[in-house]
CSV table of N, CA and C in Angstrom, one decimal:
chain,number,residue,atom,x,y,z
A,1,MET,N,74.9,101.5,87.4
A,1,MET,CA,76.3,101.9,87.7
A,1,MET,C,76.9,100.9,89.0
A,2,ASP,N,76.1,101.1,90.0
A,2,ASP,CA,76.5,100.6,91.2
A,2,ASP,C,76.6,98.8,90.9
A,3,ARG,N,75.6,98.3,90.2
A,3,ARG,CA,75.7,96.8,89.9
A,3,ARG,C,77.0,96.8,89.0
A,4,PHE,N,77.5,97.6,88.0
A,4,PHE,CA,78.4,97.3,87.2
A,4,PHE,C,79.7,97.2,88.1
A,5,CYS,N,79.7,98.2,89.1
A,5,CYS,CA,80.8,98.4,90.0
A,5,CYS,C,81.1,97.2,90.9
A,6,LYS,N,79.9,96.7,91.5
A,6,LYS,CA,80.1,95.5,92.4
A,6,LYS,C,80.3,94.3,91.6
A,7,LYS,N,80.1,94.2,90.3
A,7,LYS,CA,80.6,93.0,89.2
A,7,LYS,C,82.2,93.3,89.0
A,8,THR,N,82.6,94.5,88.8
A,8,THR,CA,84.0,94.8,88.7
A,8,THR,C,84.6,94.3,89.8
A,9,VAL,N,84.3,94.7,91.1
A,9,VAL,CA,85.0,94.3,92.3
A,9,VAL,C,85.0,92.8,92.4
A,10,ASP,N,84.0,92.2,92.5
A,10,ASP,CA,84.0,90.8,92.4
A,10,ASP,C,84.9,90.1,91.5
A,11,LYS,N,85.0,90.5,90.3
A,11,LYS,CA,85.8,89.9,89.2
A,11,LYS,C,87.2,90.1,89.6
A,12,ILE,N,87.8,91.5,90.0
A,12,ILE,CA,88.9,91.4,90.1
A,12,ILE,C,89.5,90.6,91.4
A,13,ILE,N,88.6,90.6,92.4
A,13,ILE,CA,88.8,89.7,93.7
A,13,ILE,C,88.9,88.4,93.4
A,14,GLU,N,87.9,87.8,92.6
A,14,GLU,CA,88.2,86.3,92.3
A,14,GLU,C,89.2,86.1,91.2
A,15,LYS,N,89.4,86.8,90.4
A,15,LYS,CA,90.7,86.7,89.5
A,15,LYS,C,92.0,86.5,90.1
A,16,ASN,N,92.1,87.1,91.3
A,16,ASN,CA,93.4,87.1,92.2
A,16,ASN,C,93.3,86.1,93.4
A,17,VAL,N,92.1,85.3,93.6
A,17,VAL,CA,92.2,84.6,94.8
A,17,VAL,C,93.6,83.5,94.8
A,18,ASP,N,93.8,83.0,93.3
A,18,ASP,CA,94.9,82.0,93.6
A,18,ASP,C,96.2,82.7,93.1
A,19,ASN,N,96.2,84.0,93.0
A,19,ASN,CA,97.3,84.8,92.4
A,19,ASN,C,98.6,84.5,93.6
A,20,GLU,N,99.5,83.9,93.2
A,20,GLU,CA,100.9,84.2,94.3
A,20,GLU,C,101.2,85.5,94.6
A,21,GLY,N,101.1,86.3,93.7
A,21,GLY,CA,101.8,87.6,93.9
A,21,GLY,C,101.1,88.6,94.9
A,22,TYR,N,99.8,88.5,94.7
A,22,TYR,CA,98.8,89.5,95.7
A,22,TYR,C,97.5,88.9,95.6
A,23,THR,N,96.7,89.1,96.7
A,23,THR,CA,95.4,89.0,96.7
A,23,THR,C,94.7,90.0,97.4
A,24,PHE,N,93.6,90.1,97.4
A,24,PHE,CA,92.6,91.3,97.7
A,24,PHE,C,91.6,90.6,98.7
A,25,VAL,N,91.2,91.2,99.8
A,25,VAL,CA,90.0,90.9,100.7
A,25,VAL,C,89.4,92.1,101.0
A,26,LEU,N,88.0,92.3,100.8
A,26,LEU,CA,87.2,93.6,101.0
A,26,LEU,C,86.1,93.3,101.8
A,27,SER,N,85.9,94.2,102.9
A,27,SER,CA,84.7,94.0,103.8
A,27,SER,C,83.5,94.2,103.3
A,28,GLU,N,82.6,93.6,103.7
A,28,GLU,CA,81.1,93.8,103.3
A,28,GLU,C,80.5,95.1,102.9
A,29,ASP,N,81.0,96.0,103.8
A,29,ASP,CA,80.6,97.4,103.5
A,29,ASP,C,81.4,98.4,102.8
A,30,TYR,N,82.3,97.5,102.1
A,30,TYR,CA,83.3,98.4,101.2
A,30,TYR,C,84.2,99.5,101.7
A,31,LYS,N,84.4,99.4,102.9
A,31,LYS,CA,85.2,100.4,103.8
A,31,LYS,C,86.6,100.0,104.0
A,32,GLU,N,86.8,98.6,103.8
A,32,GLU,CA,88.3,98.2,104.1
A,32,GLU,C,88.7,97.1,103.3
A,33,LEU,N,89.8,97.8,102.8
A,33,LEU,CA,90.6,96.7,101.6
A,33,LEU,C,92.0,96.2,102.1
A,34,GLN,N,92.1,95.0,102.3
A,34,GLN,CA,93.2,94.2,102.5
A,34,GLN,C,93.9,93.6,101.2
A,35,VAL,N,95.0,94.1,101.3
A,35,VAL,CA,96.2,93.5,100.4
A,35,VAL,C,97.0,92.8,100.8
A,36,PHE,N,97.3,91.4,100.3
A,36,PHE,CA,98.2,90.5,100.7
A,36,PHE,C,99.0,90.4,99.7
A,37,ALA,N,100.4,90.7,99.6
A,37,ALA,CA,101.2,90.8,98.6
A,37,ALA,C,102.5,90.4,98.9
A,38,ASN,N,103.4,90.0,98.1
A,38,ASN,CA,104.9,89.5,97.9
A,38,ASN,C,105.4,90.0,96.8
A,39,LYS,N,106.6,89.7,96.9
A,39,LYS,CA,107.6,90.3,95.5
A,39,LYS,C,107.6,89.4,94.2
A,40,ASP,N,106.7,88.5,94.2
A,40,ASP,CA,106.4,87.7,93.1
A,40,ASP,C,105.3,88.3,92.2
A,41,GLY,N,104.7,89.3,92.7
A,41,GLY,CA,103.4,89.8,92.2
A,41,GLY,C,103.9,90.9,91.0
A,42,LYS,N,103.1,91.1,89.9
A,42,LYS,CA,103.5,91.8,88.6
A,42,LYS,C,103.0,93.0,88.9
A,43,LEU,N,103.8,94.1,89.3
A,43,LEU,CA,103.4,95.4,89.6
A,43,LEU,C,102.5,96.1,88.7
A,44,SER,N,102.6,95.9,87.4
A,44,SER,CA,101.8,96.7,86.4
A,44,SER,C,100.2,96.1,86.7
A,45,GLU,N,100.1,94.6,86.7
A,45,GLU,CA,98.8,94.4,87.0
A,45,GLU,C,98.3,94.7,88.5
A,46,PHE,N,99.0,94.5,89.6
A,46,PHE,CA,98.7,95.1,90.7
A,46,PHE,C,98.1,96.6,90.5
A,47,GLN,N,98.9,97.4,89.8
A,47,GLN,CA,98.5,98.8,89.9
A,47,GLN,C,97.2,98.8,89.1
A,48,ALA,N,96.9,98.3,88.0
A,48,ALA,CA,95.6,98.3,87.5
A,48,ALA,C,94.4,97.8,88.4
A,49,ASP,N,94.8,96.8,89.1
A,49,ASP,CA,93.7,96.1,89.8
A,49,ASP,C,93.5,97.1,91.1
A,50,ILE,N,94.5,97.5,91.6
A,50,ILE,CA,94.1,98.5,92.7
A,50,ILE,C,93.5,99.7,92.5
A,51,THR,N,93.8,100.4,91.3
A,51,THR,CA,93.0,101.4,90.9
A,51,THR,C,91.8,101.3,90.3
A,52,ASN,N,91.3,100.2,89.8
A,52,ASN,CA,89.9,99.8,89.5
A,52,ASN,C,89.3,99.3,90.7
A,53,LEU,N,90.0,98.7,91.7
A,53,LEU,CA,89.1,98.5,92.9
A,53,LEU,C,88.5,99.8,93.6
A,54,VAL,N,89.6,100.8,93.6
A,54,VAL,CA,89.3,101.8,94.7
A,54,VAL,C,88.3,102.6,93.9
A,55,TYR,N,88.4,102.7,92.2
A,55,TYR,CA,87.5,103.6,91.7
A,55,TYR,C,86.0,102.9,92.0
A,56,ALA,N,86.0,101.6,91.9
A,56,ALA,CA,84.8,100.9,91.9
A,56,ALA,C,84.0,101.1,93.4
A,57,ILE,N,84.9,101.0,94.3
A,57,ILE,CA,84.6,101.3,96.0
A,57,ILE,C,83.8,102.5,96.0
A,58,GLU,N,84.6,103.5,95.4
A,58,GLU,CA,84.1,105.0,95.5
A,58,GLU,C,82.8,105.1,95.0
A,59,ILE,N,82.5,104.5,93.8
A,59,ILE,CA,81.2,104.8,93.1
A,59,ILE,C,80.3,103.9,93.9
A,60,ILE,N,80.4,102.6,94.2
A,60,ILE,CA,79.6,101.9,95.3
A,60,ILE,C,79.2,102.6,96.6
A,61,GLN,N,79.9,103.2,97.2
A,61,GLN,CA,79.8,104.1,98.3
A,61,GLN,C,78.8,105.3,98.0
A,62,LEU,N,79.3,105.8,97.2
A,62,LEU,CA,78.4,107.3,96.8
A,62,LEU,C,77.0,106.9,96.4
A,63,PHE,N,76.9,105.7,95.5
A,63,PHE,CA,75.4,105.3,95.0
A,63,PHE,C,74.8,104.8,96.1
A,64,SER,N,75.4,104.3,97.3
A,64,SER,CA,74.6,103.6,98.5
A,64,SER,C,73.9,104.9,99.2
A,65,GLY,N,74.4,106.0,98.8
A,65,GLY,CA,73.5,107.2,99.6
A,65,GLY,C,74.8,107.9,100.5
A,66,ALA,N,75.9,107.4,100.5
A,66,ALA,CA,77.0,108.0,101.5
A,66,ALA,C,77.2,109.6,100.9
A,67,ASP,N,77.2,110.4,101.8
A,67,ASP,CA,77.6,111.9,101.6
A,67,ASP,C,79.0,112.1,101.2
A,68,ASP,N,80.0,111.2,101.7
A,68,ASP,CA,81.4,111.2,101.6
A,68,ASP,C,81.9,109.6,101.4
A,69,TRP,N,82.9,109.6,100.9
A,69,TRP,CA,83.3,108.0,100.8
A,69,TRP,C,85.1,108.0,101.4
A,70,ASN,N,85.2,106.8,101.7
A,70,ASN,CA,86.6,106.4,102.1
A,70,ASN,C,86.7,104.9,102.3
A,71,VAL,N,88.0,104.6,102.1
A,71,VAL,CA,88.4,103.0,102.3
A,71,VAL,C,89.9,103.1,102.8
A,72,VAL,N,90.1,102.2,103.8
A,72,VAL,CA,91.0,102.1,104.7
A,72,VAL,C,91.7,100.8,103.8
A,73,ILE,N,93.0,101.1,103.4
A,73,ILE,CA,93.8,100.1,102.7
A,73,ILE,C,94.9,99.6,103.5
A,74,THR,N,95.1,98.3,103.8
A,74,THR,CA,96.1,97.9,104.5
A,74,THR,C,96.7,96.7,103.6
A,75,VAL,N,98.1,96.9,103.6
A,75,VAL,CA,99.1,96.1,102.6
A,75,VAL,C,99.7,95.2,103.5
A,76,THR,N,99.7,93.7,103.6
A,76,THR,CA,100.5,92.9,104.2
A,76,THR,C,101.4,92.0,103.4
A,77,ASN,N,102.8,91.9,103.9
A,77,ASN,CA,103.5,91.2,103.2
A,77,ASN,C,103.1,89.6,103.5
A,78,THR,N,103.1,88.7,102.6
A,78,THR,CA,102.5,87.3,102.7
A,78,THR,C,103.6,86.6,103.2
A,79,GLU,N,104.9,87.0,102.9
A,79,GLU,CA,106.1,86.2,103.3
A,79,GLU,C,106.4,86.0,104.7
A,80,ASN,N,106.2,87.3,105.4
A,80,ASN,CA,106.7,87.3,107.0
A,80,ASN,C,105.5,87.8,107.7
A,81,GLY,N,104.2,88.2,106.9
A,81,GLY,CA,102.9,88.6,107.9
A,81,GLY,C,103.2,90.0,108.4
A,82,VAL,N,104.1,90.9,107.9
A,82,VAL,CA,104.4,92.1,108.6
A,82,VAL,C,103.4,93.2,107.6
A,83,GLU,N,102.9,94.2,108.3
A,83,GLU,CA,102.0,95.2,107.6
A,83,GLU,C,102.9,95.9,107.0
A,84,ILE,N,103.0,96.3,105.7
A,84,ILE,CA,103.8,97.2,104.9
A,84,ILE,C,103.3,98.7,104.9
A,85,ALA,N,102.0,98.7,104.8
A,85,ALA,CA,101.5,100.1,104.7
A,85,ALA,C,99.9,100.0,105.2
A,86,LYS,N,99.5,101.4,105.5
A,86,LYS,CA,98.2,101.4,105.9
A,86,LYS,C,97.7,102.7,105.6
A,87,ALA,N,96.6,103.0,104.7
A,87,ALA,CA,96.1,104.4,104.4
A,87,ALA,C,94.7,104.6,104.3
A,88,ASN,N,94.3,105.8,104.7
A,88,ASN,CA,93.1,106.1,104.4
A,88,ASN,C,92.7,106.8,103.2
A,89,TYR,N,92.3,106.2,102.4
A,89,TYR,CA,92.1,106.9,101.0
A,89,TYR,C,90.6,107.5,100.7
A,90,PRO,N,90.2,108.6,100.3
A,90,PRO,CA,91.3,109.6,100.2
A,90,PRO,C,91.6,110.1,101.4
A,91,ARG,N,92.8,110.5,101.8
A,91,ARG,CA,92.9,111.2,103.0
A,91,ARG,C,92.3,112.4,103.6
A,92,ARG,N,92.0,112.3,104.5
A,92,ARG,CA,91.2,113.5,105.1
A,92,ARG,C,91.9,114.3,106.2
């Protein structure tokens, strides 16, 4: 399952490398997800991608032996560089 989730994460991130609406950058330890977005992104695709990423990150962390899991998600507007949101998920 862990390998499948890592492939899922890689696929989503690679798919969006050249996406003008949004891109994702994930830390090597799977604990920080940076989202760079602008108004040109398709919301429905974004919602599906971020949901799948967070689920895969959860599984990867749990299968790595972690007792607990979390990911810090930071969303930055690519048009002006302003941080739009920052969340620790799941919130503790």
